[in-house]
Coordinates of C-alpha atoms in Angstrom, one line a residue:
Chain A
M24 CA 18.3 -54.4 10.4
S25 CA 15.4 -52.1 11.3
D26 CA 12.0 -53.3 12.5
F27 CA 10.2 -51.1 10.0
D28 CA 7.2 -52.6 8.3
Y29 CA 6.9 -51.3 4.7
R30 CA 3.1 -52.1 4.8
T31 CA 2.6 -49.2 7.2
I32 CA 3.8 -46.6 4.6
N33 CA 1.1 -44.0 4.1
D34 CA 0.2 -44.2 0.4
V35 CA -1.5 -40.8 0.4
I36 CA 1.8 -39.1 1.3
H37 CA 4.0 -41.5 -0.4
S38 CA 4.6 -39.5 -3.6
R39 CA 7.4 -36.9 -4.3
V40 CA 5.0 -34.0 -4.9
R41 CA 2.6 -34.8 -2.0
L42 CA 5.5 -35.4 0.4
A43 CA 7.0 -32.0 -0.6
I44 CA 3.6 -30.3 -0.1
M45 CA 3.1 -31.9 3.3
S46 CA 6.7 -31.1 4.4
Y47 CA 6.3 -27.4 3.3
L48 CA 2.9 -27.1 5.0
A49 CA 4.1 -28.9 8.1
S50 CA 6.3 -25.9 9.0
A51 CA 4.5 -23.1 7.1
R52 CA 1.0 -24.2 8.2
A53 CA -0.6 -22.5 5.2
A54 CA 0.4 -21.3 1.8
E55 CA -1.1 -19.8 -1.3
F56 CA -1.6 -22.1 -4.3
T57 CA 0.8 -20.0 -6.5
E58 CA 3.4 -20.0 -3.8
L59 CA 3.3 -23.8 -3.6
K60 CA 3.5 -24.0 -7.3
K61 CA 6.6 -21.9 -7.3
V62 CA 8.3 -23.7 -4.4
L63 CA 7.5 -27.2 -5.9
K64 CA 8.1 -26.2 -9.5
V65 CA 5.0 -28.0 -10.7
S66 CA 2.2 -27.1 -13.1
D67 CA -1.2 -25.9 -12.0
G68 CA -2.8 -29.2 -13.0
N69 CA -0.2 -31.4 -11.4
L70 CA -0.5 -29.5 -8.1
S71 CA -4.3 -29.5 -8.2
T72 CA -4.3 -33.3 -8.7
H73 CA -2.1 -33.9 -5.7
L74 CA -3.9 -31.4 -3.5
K75 CA -7.2 -33.0 -4.4
K76 CA -5.8 -36.4 -3.1
L77 CA -4.6 -34.8 0.1
E78 CA -7.8 -32.9 0.6
D79 CA -9.9 -36.1 0.0
H80 CA -8.1 -37.6 2.9
A81 CA -8.6 -34.4 5.0
Y82 CA -4.8 -33.9 5.3
V83 CA -5.2 -30.4 3.9
K84 CA -8.0 -27.9 3.4
T85 CA -8.3 -25.3 0.8
E86 CA -10.1 -22.0 1.0
K87 CA -10.8 -19.7 -1.9
G88 CA -10.9 -15.9 -1.3
F89 CA -9.9 -12.6 -2.9
V90 CA -7.1 -10.2 -2.4
G91 CA -8.5 -7.1 -4.0
R92 CA -10.1 -8.4 -7.1
K93 CA -7.5 -11.2 -7.5
P94 CA -8.7 -14.7 -6.6
Q95 CA -6.5 -16.5 -4.1
T96 CA -6.5 -20.1 -3.0
M97 CA -5.0 -20.8 0.4
V98 CA -4.0 -24.3 1.4
E99 CA -3.7 -25.2 5.0
I100 CA -2.5 -28.4 6.7
T101 CA -5.1 -30.0 9.1
D102 CA -4.4 -31.6 12.5
E103 CA -5.0 -35.0 10.9
G104 CA -2.5 -34.1 8.1
S105 CA 0.1 -33.1 10.7
K106 CA -0.3 -36.4 12.6
A107 CA -0.1 -38.4 9.4
F108 CA 3.0 -36.5 8.2
R109 CA 4.8 -37.0 11.6
A110 CA 4.0 -40.7 11.5
Y111 CA 5.3 -40.9 7.9
V112 CA 8.6 -39.2 8.8
E113 CA 9.0 -41.4 11.8
G114 CA 8.5 -44.4 9.6
I115 CA 11.3 -43.3 7.2
A116 CA 13.6 -42.4 10.1
S117 CA 12.9 -45.8 11.5
M118 CA 13.7 -47.4 8.2
L119 CA 17.1 -45.7 8.2
G120 CA 17.6 -46.6 11.9
Q121 CA 17.4 -42.9 13.0
S122 CA 15.2 -41.8 15.8
Chain B
M11 CA 7.6 -27.9 -18.6
A12 CA 10.4 -29.9 -17.1
S13 CA 10.7 -29.5 -13.4
D14 CA 12.2 -31.0 -10.2
M15 CA 8.9 -32.7 -9.4
D16 CA 8.1 -34.2 -12.8
N17 CA 9.3 -37.6 -11.7
D18 CA 6.8 -38.3 -8.9
A19 CA 8.6 -41.5 -7.8
L20 CA 10.3 -41.2 -4.5
G21 CA 14.1 -41.9 -4.2
N22 CA 15.7 -43.8 -1.4
P23 CA 14.7 -42.9 2.2
A24 CA 17.8 -40.9 2.8
E25 CA 17.0 -38.7 -0.2
D26 CA 13.4 -38.4 1.0
L27 CA 14.5 -37.2 4.4
A28 CA 16.8 -34.7 2.8
M29 CA 14.0 -33.3 0.7
I30 CA 11.7 -33.2 3.7
R31 CA 14.2 -31.2 5.6
Q32 CA 14.7 -28.8 2.7
M33 CA 11.0 -28.3 2.2
M34 CA 10.4 -27.8 5.9
E35 CA 13.2 -25.2 6.0
A36 CA 11.5 -23.4 3.1
G37 CA 8.2 -23.5 4.9
R38 CA 9.7 -22.2 8.1
N39 CA 11.1 -19.2 6.2
R40 CA 7.8 -18.4 4.5
V41 CA 6.6 -14.9 4.9
A42 CA 4.0 -13.6 2.5
V43 CA 5.0 -10.0 1.9
S44 CA 2.6 -8.3 -0.5
G45 CA 4.1 -4.8 -0.2
V46 CA 0.6 -3.2 0.5
H47 CA 1.6 -2.1 4.0
F48 CA 4.8 -0.4 2.7
I49 CA 2.8 1.4 0.1
L50 CA 0.1 2.5 2.6
W51 CA 2.5 3.9 5.2
G52 CA 4.9 5.2 2.6
I53 CA 2.2 7.4 1.0
L54 CA 0.8 8.5 4.3
L55 CA 4.2 9.5 5.7
T56 CA 5.2 11.2 2.5
I57 CA 2.1 13.4 2.6
A58 CA 2.3 14.0 6.3
F59 CA 6.0 15.1 6.2
Y60 CA 5.3 17.3 3.2
V61 CA 2.3 19.0 4.7
Q62 CA 4.3 19.5 7.9
Y63 CA 7.1 21.1 5.9
L64 CA 4.6 23.5 4.3
S65 CA 3.2 24.2 7.7
V66 CA 6.7 24.9 9.2
Y67 CA 7.5 27.4 6.4
G68 CA 4.2 29.2 6.7
Y69 CA 2.4 28.0 3.5
L70 CA -0.2 26.3 5.7
P71 CA -1.4 27.1 9.3
E72 CA 0.9 25.8 12.1
M73 CA 0.0 22.2 13.0
L74 CA 1.6 19.0 14.3
V75 CA -1.0 16.8 16.1
E76 CA -3.5 17.9 13.4
I77 CA -1.4 16.2 10.8
W78 CA -0.1 13.2 12.5
V79 CA -3.1 12.0 14.4
P80 CA -5.4 11.7 11.3
M81 CA -2.4 10.1 9.4
A82 CA -2.0 7.5 12.1
A83 CA -5.7 6.9 12.4
I84 CA -6.1 6.4 8.6
G85 CA -3.2 4.0 8.6
W86 CA -4.4 1.9 11.4
L87 CA -8.0 1.9 10.1
V88 CA -6.8 0.7 6.7
E89 CA -4.6 -2.0 8.4
Y90 CA -7.7 -3.2 10.3
Y91 CA -9.7 -3.3 7.1
L92 CA -6.9 -5.2 5.3
A93 CA -6.6 -7.7 8.2
R94 CA -10.4 -8.4 8.2
R95 CA -10.4 -8.8 4.4
C96 CA -7.8 -11.5 4.4
P97 CA -9.0 -15.1 4.3
P98 CA -8.5 -16.6 7.9
V99 CA -5.8 -19.0 6.8
T100 CA -3.6 -16.2 5.6
R101 CA -3.3 -15.1 9.2
T102 CA -1.7 -18.4 10.1
S103 CA 1.7 -17.8 11.7
N104 CA 5.0 -19.5 11.8
P105 CA 8.2 -18.1 13.5
A106 CA 9.3 -16.2 10.4
V107 CA 5.9 -14.5 10.0
V108 CA 5.9 -13.7 13.7
A109 CA 9.4 -12.2 13.5
H110 CA 8.4 -10.1 10.4
S111 CA 5.1 -8.9 11.9
A112 CA 6.7 -8.2 15.3
S113 CA 9.5 -6.1 13.9
W114 CA 7.0 -3.8 12.0
S115 CA 4.7 -3.7 15.0
V116 CA 7.7 -2.5 17.1
V117 CA 8.3 0.3 14.6
G118 CA 4.6 1.5 14.7
I119 CA 4.0 1.1 18.4
T120 CA 7.3 2.6 19.6
T121 CA 7.1 5.6 17.3
L122 CA 3.5 6.2 18.2
A123 CA 4.2 5.8 21.9
Y124 CA 7.1 8.3 21.8
F125 CA 5.0 10.8 19.8
G126 CA 2.0 10.5 22.2
M127 CA 4.1 10.7 25.3
S128 CA 6.3 13.6 24.2
V129 CA 3.3 15.6 22.9
I130 CA 1.4 15.1 26.2
T131 CA 4.5 16.0 28.3
D132 CA 5.4 18.8 25.9
T133 CA 8.9 17.3 25.3
F134 CA 8.5 16.4 21.6
D135 CA 11.8 16.5 19.7
P136 CA 11.6 16.0 15.9
K137 CA 15.3 14.8 15.8
I138 CA 14.6 12.0 18.4
I139 CA 11.5 10.7 16.5
T140 CA 13.5 10.8 13.2
I141 CA 16.4 8.8 14.7
L142 CA 14.0 6.4 16.4
S143 CA 11.8 5.7 13.4
A144 CA 14.7 5.5 10.9
G145 CA 16.7 3.2 13.1
L146 CA 13.7 0.9 13.7
M147 CA 12.6 0.9 10.1
G148 CA 16.1 -0.1 9.0
G149 CA 16.0 -3.0 11.5
A150 CA 12.5 -4.1 10.4
Y151 CA 13.6 -4.1 6.8
W152 CA 16.7 -6.1 7.6
I153 CA 14.5 -8.7 9.5
T154 CA 12.0 -8.8 6.6
A155 CA 14.9 -9.3 4.1
T156 CA 16.3 -12.2 6.2
V157 CA 13.1 -14.1 6.8
T158 CA 11.7 -13.6 3.3
G159 CA 14.9 -14.1 1.3
I160 CA 14.2 -10.8 -0.5
S161 CA 17.8 -9.8 -0.2
W162 CA 17.6 -6.4 -1.9
L163 CA 15.5 -5.2 1.0
R164 CA 18.8 -5.0 2.9
F165 CA 19.8 -2.1 0.8
V166 CA 16.5 -0.3 1.8
A167 CA 17.5 -1.1 5.4
L168 CA 20.9 0.5 4.8
G169 CA 19.1 3.5 3.3
W170 CA 17.1 4.0 6.5
W171 CA 20.3 3.7 8.5
A172 CA 21.9 6.3 6.3
V173 CA 19.0 8.6 7.1
L174 CA 19.6 7.8 10.8
A175 CA 23.3 8.7 10.5
Y176 CA 22.5 11.9 8.6
A177 CA 19.9 13.0 11.1
T178 CA 22.3 12.2 14.0
S179 CA 25.1 14.2 12.4
L180 CA 23.0 17.4 12.0
K181 CA 23.9 20.2 14.4
V182 CA 20.9 22.2 13.4
Y183 CA 17.8 20.2 12.9
D184 CA 15.5 22.5 10.8
G185 CA 12.4 22.1 8.7
E186 CA 14.5 21.0 5.6
M187 CA 14.8 17.6 7.3
L188 CA 11.0 17.2 6.8
L189 CA 11.6 17.3 3.1
V190 CA 14.4 14.7 3.5
M191 CA 12.0 12.5 5.5
A192 CA 9.2 13.0 2.9
A193 CA 11.7 11.9 0.2
A194 CA 12.9 9.0 2.3
S195 CA 9.3 7.8 2.9
A196 CA 8.7 7.8 -0.9
L197 CA 11.9 6.2 -1.9
L198 CA 12.5 3.8 1.0
L199 CA 8.9 2.8 1.8
T200 CA 6.5 3.5 -1.1
L201 CA 8.8 2.5 -3.9
P202 CA 10.0 -0.8 -2.3
G203 CA 6.3 -1.5 -1.6
F204 CA 5.4 -1.2 -5.3
I205 CA 8.4 -3.3 -6.3
V206 CA 7.5 -6.0 -3.8
R207 CA 3.9 -5.9 -4.8
R208 CA 4.8 -6.3 -8.5
L209 CA 7.1 -9.3 -7.7
H210 CA 4.4 -10.8 -5.4
S211 CA 1.7 -10.5 -8.0
S212 CA 3.9 -12.2 -10.6
G213 CA 4.6 -15.0 -8.2
E214 CA 8.4 -14.3 -8.1

């Protein structure tokens, strides 16, 4: 029996898409919107919705720019996002009795 | 469109951890290769080798430094411009990006250093610079293929190593090799650059 308290689960990260976004960005640090869409296999709207939620909590920041004449949106994990992600993963590991 | 992420509910913690590991692995291996650098250097090298070929065979005045110094200057200036034009976050690095960038920096810096030193000391040997650059470019392509997962780039690496083997085997290294290098630059640098760019633009 682990001493994990389910009430400490971070609701912002606790969704399949947002967890996948945070996991990817935790190691990549930054990625293009289209790249995330391809890796996660989600629609534009779905990804935007989840990114908005992460951005509202300052876990990621987005920056719009241009490569040539083509618009590009970059998504970057913040320090706060990294900390929250680490805490979330530690919580799951604790639930499983892993350290 | 059905997708792996349509069901937003998380599974059991063990499945979640497995997904986290998988996504983190994908993130670690992320390298954004747009192909622009291949196109830039491919075009410059193709032109420079061809101009030097014309120079060696008397169609143009004799020149060496006069071709390669402007070529290198244009290349590095455009690289500088491209780096400044990128949004800051695209410059964020992870180990895969570092490996990819370092391998191509080694190609550029080593070749440039040999060229500069050998011209200054009057020991320039076209066979050595061909072997050096072809070997390093093969290695850089191999590393790029590995970290990006664009596996067909390994064939381009093999192509450069074939050029290396051919140049090494030549007993007489004459001006014809300049044409071979011009063709190699077009086929093994510019062309892959356009293909990578096309795939990158379409998000594949």
